[in-house]
Tab-separated table of C-alpha atoms in Angstrom:
chain	number	residue	atom	x	y	z
J	25	MET	CA	96.110	61.547	92.239
J	26	SER	CA	94.616	64.424	89.900
J	27	LEU	CA	91.089	65.804	90.423
J	28	PRO	CA	88.558	65.124	87.434
J	29	PRO	CA	88.273	68.128	85.337
J	30	ARG	CA	86.055	70.559	86.132
J	31	THR	CA	83.694	72.792	83.709
J	32	THR	CA	83.835	76.607	83.761
J	33	LEU	CA	80.151	77.981	84.372
J	34	ILE	CA	80.355	81.409	82.116
J	35	PRO	CA	77.631	84.227	82.142
J	36	SER	CA	77.635	84.708	78.236
J	37	LEU	CA	78.644	83.305	75.075
J	38	ALA	CA	80.641	86.266	74.379
J	39	GLU	CA	82.991	85.673	77.236
J	40	VAL	CA	84.266	82.998	75.043
J	41	SER	CA	83.362	83.167	71.553
J	42	GLY	CA	86.375	85.531	70.599
J	43	SER	CA	88.698	82.406	70.994
J	44	TYR	CA	86.966	80.566	68.190
J	45	ASP	CA	86.636	80.848	64.382
J	46	ALA	CA	83.452	78.874	64.318
J	47	LEU	CA	80.457	77.457	66.304
J	48	PHE	CA	78.614	74.239	65.793
J	49	CYS	CA	75.327	75.100	67.691
J	50	ASP	CA	72.531	72.610	68.307
J	51	LEU	CA	69.128	73.808	67.793
J	52	TRP	CA	66.445	72.182	69.836
J	53	GLY	CA	66.743	73.146	73.743
J	54	CYS	CA	69.338	75.958	72.895
J	55	VAL	CA	67.869	78.257	70.140
J	56	HIS	CA	64.336	77.279	70.364
J	57	ASN	CA	61.889	74.799	71.861
J	58	GLY	CA	60.268	73.696	68.715
J	59	GLU	CA	57.560	76.380	69.016
J	60	VAL	CA	59.421	79.531	69.526
J	61	ALA	CA	63.002	80.992	69.138
J	62	PHE	CA	64.890	82.092	72.525
J	63	PRO	CA	65.263	85.690	72.052
J	64	ALA	CA	68.514	85.597	74.075
J	65	ALA	CA	70.114	82.731	72.233
J	66	VAL	CA	69.313	84.520	68.882
J	67	ALA	CA	70.839	87.597	70.156
J	68	ALA	CA	74.041	85.737	71.296
J	69	LEU	CA	74.753	84.077	67.800
J	70	GLN	CA	73.907	87.373	66.050
J	71	ALA	CA	76.454	89.106	68.131
J	72	ALA	CA	79.076	86.089	67.512
J	73	ARG	CA	78.340	86.539	63.870
J	74	ALA	CA	78.872	90.165	63.952
J	75	SER	CA	82.148	89.791	65.749
J	76	GLY	CA	83.509	87.458	62.952
J	77	VAL	CA	82.613	84.037	64.188
J	78	THR	CA	81.064	81.759	61.531
J	79	VAL	CA	77.814	79.943	62.992
J	80	LEU	CA	76.813	76.458	61.680
J	81	LEU	CA	73.801	75.196	63.140
J	82	LEU	CA	74.522	71.343	63.929
J	83	THR	CA	71.167	69.606	64.383
J	84	ASN	CA	69.943	65.997	65.022
J	85	SER	CA	66.715	67.146	63.038
J	86	PRO	CA	65.703	64.210	60.727
J	87	ARG	CA	64.882	66.421	58.185
J	88	PRO	CA	66.854	67.790	55.308
J	89	LYS	CA	68.553	71.601	55.575
J	90	GLU	CA	65.861	73.344	53.460
J	91	ALA	CA	63.220	72.059	55.661
J	92	VAL	CA	65.190	73.015	58.853
J	93	ILE	CA	65.584	76.396	57.362
J	94	ALA	CA	61.720	76.766	56.799
J	95	GLN	CA	61.022	75.458	60.220
J	96	LEU	CA	63.353	78.183	61.547
J	97	ASP	CA	61.694	80.802	59.515
J	98	ARG	CA	58.402	79.917	60.746
J	99	ILE	CA	59.361	80.060	64.476
J	100	GLY	CA	61.170	83.095	64.306
J	101	VAL	CA	64.827	82.441	64.227
J	102	PRO	CA	66.399	84.763	61.869
J	103	ARG	CA	68.690	84.229	59.154
J	104	ASP	CA	71.401	86.730	60.393
J	105	ALA	CA	71.719	84.388	63.310
J	106	TRP	CA	73.551	81.730	61.360
J	107	ASP	CA	75.802	81.330	58.319
J	108	GLU	CA	75.048	77.390	57.349
J	109	ILE	CA	73.105	74.443	58.655
J	110	ALA	CA	74.140	70.785	58.739
J	111	THR	CA	71.450	68.198	59.904
J	112	SER	CA	71.330	64.293	60.893
J	113	GLY	CA	68.764	64.207	58.157
J	114	ASP	CA	71.530	65.419	55.459
J	115	SER	CA	74.108	62.985	56.696
J	116	ALA	CA	71.540	59.971	56.953
J	117	GLN	CA	70.299	60.847	53.346
J	118	PHE	CA	73.940	60.283	52.249
J	119	GLY	CA	73.925	57.069	53.898
J	120	LEU	CA	70.629	55.974	52.252
J	121	LEU	CA	71.509	57.244	48.805
J	122	THR	CA	74.894	55.087	48.978
J	123	GLY	CA	72.924	52.117	49.920
J	124	ALA	CA	73.460	51.731	53.708
J	125	VAL	CA	70.156	49.888	54.025
J	126	GLY	CA	69.251	48.763	50.464
J	127	ARG	CA	67.025	50.699	47.919
J	128	ARG	CA	63.558	49.198	48.973
J	129	VAL	CA	63.052	50.486	52.489
J	130	PHE	CA	60.350	50.680	55.147
J	131	HIS	CA	59.720	54.023	56.715
J	132	ILE	CA	58.897	54.725	60.404
J	133	GLY	CA	58.093	58.310	60.924
J	134	ALA	CA	55.698	61.119	60.766
J	135	GLU	CA	54.098	62.405	57.495
J	136	LYS	CA	56.139	65.849	58.096
J	137	ASP	CA	59.265	63.717	57.568
J	138	MET	CA	58.670	62.699	53.987
J	139	SER	CA	60.909	65.407	52.664
J	140	PHE	CA	63.803	63.026	54.120
J	141	PHE	CA	63.058	61.041	50.799
J	142	THR	CA	62.380	64.048	48.279
J	143	THR	CA	64.561	66.870	49.123
J	144	PHE	CA	68.272	67.355	49.252
J	145	ALA	CA	70.645	69.833	49.491
J	146	ALA	CA	73.063	71.043	46.772
J	147	ASP	CA	75.814	68.836	48.035
J	148	LEU	CA	73.660	65.798	47.862
J	149	ALA	CA	71.477	66.429	45.070
J	150	GLY	CA	74.025	65.172	42.444
J	151	LEU	CA	74.289	61.991	44.455
J	152	ALA	CA	70.398	61.783	44.405
J	153	ALA	CA	70.268	62.116	40.694
J	154	VAL	CA	72.797	59.356	39.692
J	155	GLU	CA	72.146	56.568	41.989
J	156	ALA	CA	69.037	53.998	41.635
J	157	PRO	CA	65.969	55.466	43.036
J	158	ILE	CA	64.898	54.502	46.554
J	159	THR	CA	61.607	53.052	46.984
J	160	LEU	CA	59.187	53.057	49.931
J	161	VAL	CA	57.456	49.514	50.475
J	162	PRO	CA	55.549	47.688	53.027
J	163	LEU	CA	57.626	45.990	56.018
J	164	ALA	CA	57.314	42.575	54.716
J	165	GLU	CA	58.595	43.624	51.338
J	166	ALA	CA	61.716	45.759	52.771
J	167	GLU	CA	65.486	45.389	52.477
J	168	GLY	CA	65.931	47.911	55.267
J	169	ILE	CA	64.155	50.378	57.462
J	170	VAL	CA	64.731	54.401	57.653
J	171	CYS	CA	63.469	55.637	60.846
J	172	THR	CA	62.886	59.440	61.177
J	173	GLY	CA	60.715	59.369	64.335
J	174	LEU	CA	57.724	58.158	65.731
J	175	ARG	CA	54.443	58.523	63.489
J	176	ASP	CA	52.686	60.348	66.429
J	177	ASP	CA	55.220	61.516	68.853
J	178	LEU	CA	52.679	63.570	70.883
J	179	THR	CA	50.773	60.459	71.786
J	180	GLU	CA	53.185	57.244	71.137
J	181	THR	CA	56.048	55.721	72.718
J	182	PRO	CA	58.504	53.121	71.706
J	183	ALA	CA	56.243	50.340	73.024
J	184	ASN	CA	53.907	51.187	70.253
J	185	TYR	CA	56.329	49.857	67.717
J	186	ARG	CA	57.468	46.685	69.290
J	187	ALA	CA	55.760	44.250	66.870
J	188	GLU	CA	57.054	45.820	63.896
J	189	LEU	CA	60.580	46.009	65.491
J	190	LEU	CA	60.323	42.144	66.036
J	191	LEU	CA	59.462	41.535	62.712
J	192	ALA	CA	62.088	43.579	61.066
J	193	LYS	CA	64.830	41.990	63.612
J	194	THR	CA	63.272	38.374	62.381
J	195	ASN	CA	63.848	39.512	58.804
J	196	GLY	CA	67.302	40.678	59.529
J	197	LEU	CA	66.787	44.251	58.585
J	198	LYS	CA	69.172	47.308	59.309
J	199	MET	CA	67.674	50.352	60.530
J	200	LEU	CA	68.968	53.583	59.446
J	201	CYS	CA	68.310	56.235	62.298
J	202	ALA	CA	67.923	59.664	61.039
J	203	ASN	CA	67.853	61.339	64.373
J	204	PRO	CA	69.982	59.529	67.094
J	205	ASP	CA	68.278	62.116	69.989
J	206	ILE	CA	66.244	59.979	72.380
J	207	ILE	CA	63.949	62.737	73.728
J	208	VAL	CA	63.429	66.613	73.103
J	209	ASP	CA	61.423	69.060	74.938
J	210	TRP	CA	58.554	70.316	72.408
J	211	GLY	CA	57.212	73.229	74.292
J	212	ASP	CA	56.335	71.981	78.019
J	213	ARG	CA	56.140	68.432	76.654
J	214	ARG	CA	58.869	65.841	76.387
J	215	ILE	CA	58.647	63.626	73.404
J	216	TYR	CA	60.402	60.724	72.087
J	217	CYS	CA	62.530	60.974	68.881
J	218	ALA	CA	64.065	58.236	66.320
J	219	GLY	CA	67.027	57.526	68.732
J	220	ALA	CA	64.399	55.923	71.127
J	221	LEU	CA	63.246	53.565	68.681
J	222	ALA	CA	66.851	52.789	67.549
J	223	GLN	CA	67.702	51.829	71.045
J	224	ALA	CA	64.738	49.668	71.430
J	225	TYR	CA	65.668	47.772	68.086
J	226	GLU	CA	69.203	47.308	69.423
J	227	GLU	CA	67.861	46.131	72.740
J	228	MET	CA	66.033	43.354	70.681
J	229	GLY	CA	69.211	42.757	68.764
J	230	GLY	CA	68.614	44.545	65.618
J	231	GLU	CA	71.231	46.523	63.828
J	232	THR	CA	71.080	50.247	63.689
J	233	LEU	CA	73.384	52.821	61.715
J	234	TYR	CA	73.624	56.315	63.145
J	235	PHE	CA	74.490	59.325	61.057
J	236	GLY	CA	73.669	62.282	63.597
J	237	LYS	CA	75.688	63.316	66.654
J	238	PRO	CA	77.520	61.927	68.451
J	239	HIS	CA	78.670	59.785	65.566
J	240	PRO	CA	81.397	61.100	63.006
J	241	PRO	CA	79.276	61.438	59.753
J	242	ILE	CA	77.569	64.411	60.527
J	243	TYR	CA	80.642	66.353	62.045
J	244	ASP	CA	82.223	65.247	58.700
J	245	LEU	CA	79.590	66.866	56.775
J	246	ALA	CA	79.784	69.931	59.165
J	247	ARG	CA	83.404	70.357	58.704
J	248	ARG	CA	82.910	69.734	54.524
J	249	ARG	CA	80.213	72.726	54.514
J	250	LEU	CA	82.384	74.863	56.945
J	251	ALA	CA	85.248	74.455	54.654
J	252	ALA	CA	83.127	75.132	51.445
J	253	LEU	CA	81.741	78.525	53.039
J	254	THR	CA	84.812	79.864	54.426
J	255	GLY	CA	87.356	78.346	52.356
J	256	ARG	CA	89.536	77.137	55.588
J	257	ASP	CA	89.854	73.724	57.085
J	258	ASP	CA	91.780	75.067	59.866
J	259	MET	CA	89.193	76.577	62.066
J	260	ARG	CA	89.017	76.732	65.820
J	261	ILE	CA	85.135	75.450	66.681
J	262	LEU	CA	83.272	75.400	69.793
J	263	CYS	CA	80.545	72.946	70.125
J	264	ILE	CA	77.245	74.149	71.837
J	265	GLY	CA	74.290	71.839	72.963
J	266	ASP	CA	72.153	70.741	75.868
J	267	GLY	CA	72.406	66.973	75.277
J	268	LEU	CA	75.136	65.038	76.854
J	269	PRO	CA	74.705	61.727	74.964
J	270	THR	CA	74.914	63.724	71.700
J	271	ASP	CA	76.201	67.162	71.911
J	272	ILE	CA	78.856	67.002	74.409
J	273	ARG	CA	79.968	63.263	73.716
J	274	GLY	CA	79.918	64.123	70.279
J	275	ALA	CA	82.470	67.158	70.819
J	276	GLY	CA	84.701	65.046	72.982
J	277	ALA	CA	85.080	62.295	70.499
J	278	GLU	CA	85.907	64.963	67.686
J	279	ASP	CA	88.589	66.688	69.990
J	280	LEU	CA	86.429	69.747	70.247
J	281	ASP	CA	85.618	72.208	72.822
J	282	ALA	CA	82.183	72.379	74.304
J	283	LEU	CA	79.848	74.764	75.766
J	284	PHE	CA	76.973	72.742	77.915
J	285	ILE	CA	73.722	74.364	78.333
J	286	THR	CA	72.663	72.746	81.560
J	287	GLY	CA	69.024	74.324	81.434
J	288	GLY	CA	68.150	72.022	78.952
J	289	ILE	CA	67.103	68.226	79.001
J	290	HIS	CA	69.192	67.521	81.980
J	291	ALA	CA	68.490	70.450	84.145
J	292	GLU	CA	66.654	68.651	86.979
J	293	GLU	CA	70.026	67.062	87.591
J	294	PHE	CA	71.938	70.661	88.974
J	295	GLY	CA	69.177	71.753	91.405
J	296	THR	CA	65.714	73.222	91.305
J	297	ASP	CA	66.684	76.493	89.791
J	298	ALA	CA	67.498	75.988	85.993
J	299	GLN	CA	69.150	79.576	85.839
J	300	HIS	CA	71.355	78.892	88.668
J	301	PRO	CA	72.762	75.364	88.510
J	302	ASP	CA	74.586	74.145	91.570
J	303	PRO	CA	78.252	73.896	90.432
J	304	ALA	CA	79.130	71.033	92.892
J	305	ARG	CA	76.294	69.011	91.534
J	306	LEU	CA	77.110	69.714	87.754
J	307	ASN	CA	80.707	68.833	88.366
J	308	ALA	CA	79.875	65.707	90.305
J	309	TRP	CA	77.462	64.663	87.570
J	310	LEU	CA	79.586	65.424	84.557
J	311	ALA	CA	82.455	63.272	86.474
J	312	GLU	CA	80.168	60.344	86.797
J	313	GLN	CA	79.176	60.554	83.070
J	314	GLN	CA	82.957	60.968	82.257
J	315	GLN	CA	82.580	63.968	80.258
J	316	ALA	CA	84.248	67.414	80.691
J	317	PRO	CA	82.925	70.456	78.545
J	318	LEU	CA	85.278	73.242	78.650
J	319	PHE	CA	82.640	75.648	79.564
J	320	SER	CA	78.958	75.382	80.834
J	321	ILE	CA	76.066	78.288	81.045
J	322	PRO	CA	72.306	77.723	82.242
J	323	ALA	CA	71.018	78.921	78.607
J	324	LEU	CA	72.561	80.414	75.576
J	325	ALA	CA	72.903	84.152	76.020
């Protein structure tokens, strides 16, 4: 009987990055916490780029690429730390523009997410120009739902949306989820994301469409953007992330190697010291989750 695969704990990205042509790197929990950039992570990505590795930031942010760039500029992630970006918002915009949930939609999300309906990356702008317009309407008039998150993720939980979701389910509406993440850590707070509402909707019997990690559409978009940038479609890719249900499962489904950030949202599973995860607990937990990232590291550095 063979033993389950074991992950290898490494001290730095530089130890393995030379074996790859490109990185698909998660943002929240890996490169920043929503408020500030992590200096060691930034330096690691800068060093990878300096050695010839292409860095594509692959994020489940529900906002389009340009809005994410503005956020990165604001919190101190320099532009020489990355080459390209693909967001769940970009991927979900493609689904919206091609009619996945209709043209008249009800939006669940914060005011800060409104760029989802107005700002499109260059490779989506042409589609936005030729398709029939998307109209935001009240729930009772909607053909579908677009969920980018909670309206106030600092105070609300999915329970606040039970009545709306029940009505939507009764009306047979599909939900387009622009961010499959269930939770993220914003500074020292843990907050709910769009994926938590999508999960609640599915538990009621509603139908949800996902476009971010771990689902194929965002990886298809990332590969298209990587190929457009480099002129290659045969690159060796390493995926980096702290979310097992999203980053690590997604990498595995795409048959890509993964580097698991153990000090992120799952840190408490591996002992009391996030900077020194217990290897035995780590491997036992990964085996229980039926996941086997090739490498693990406490924090991106």
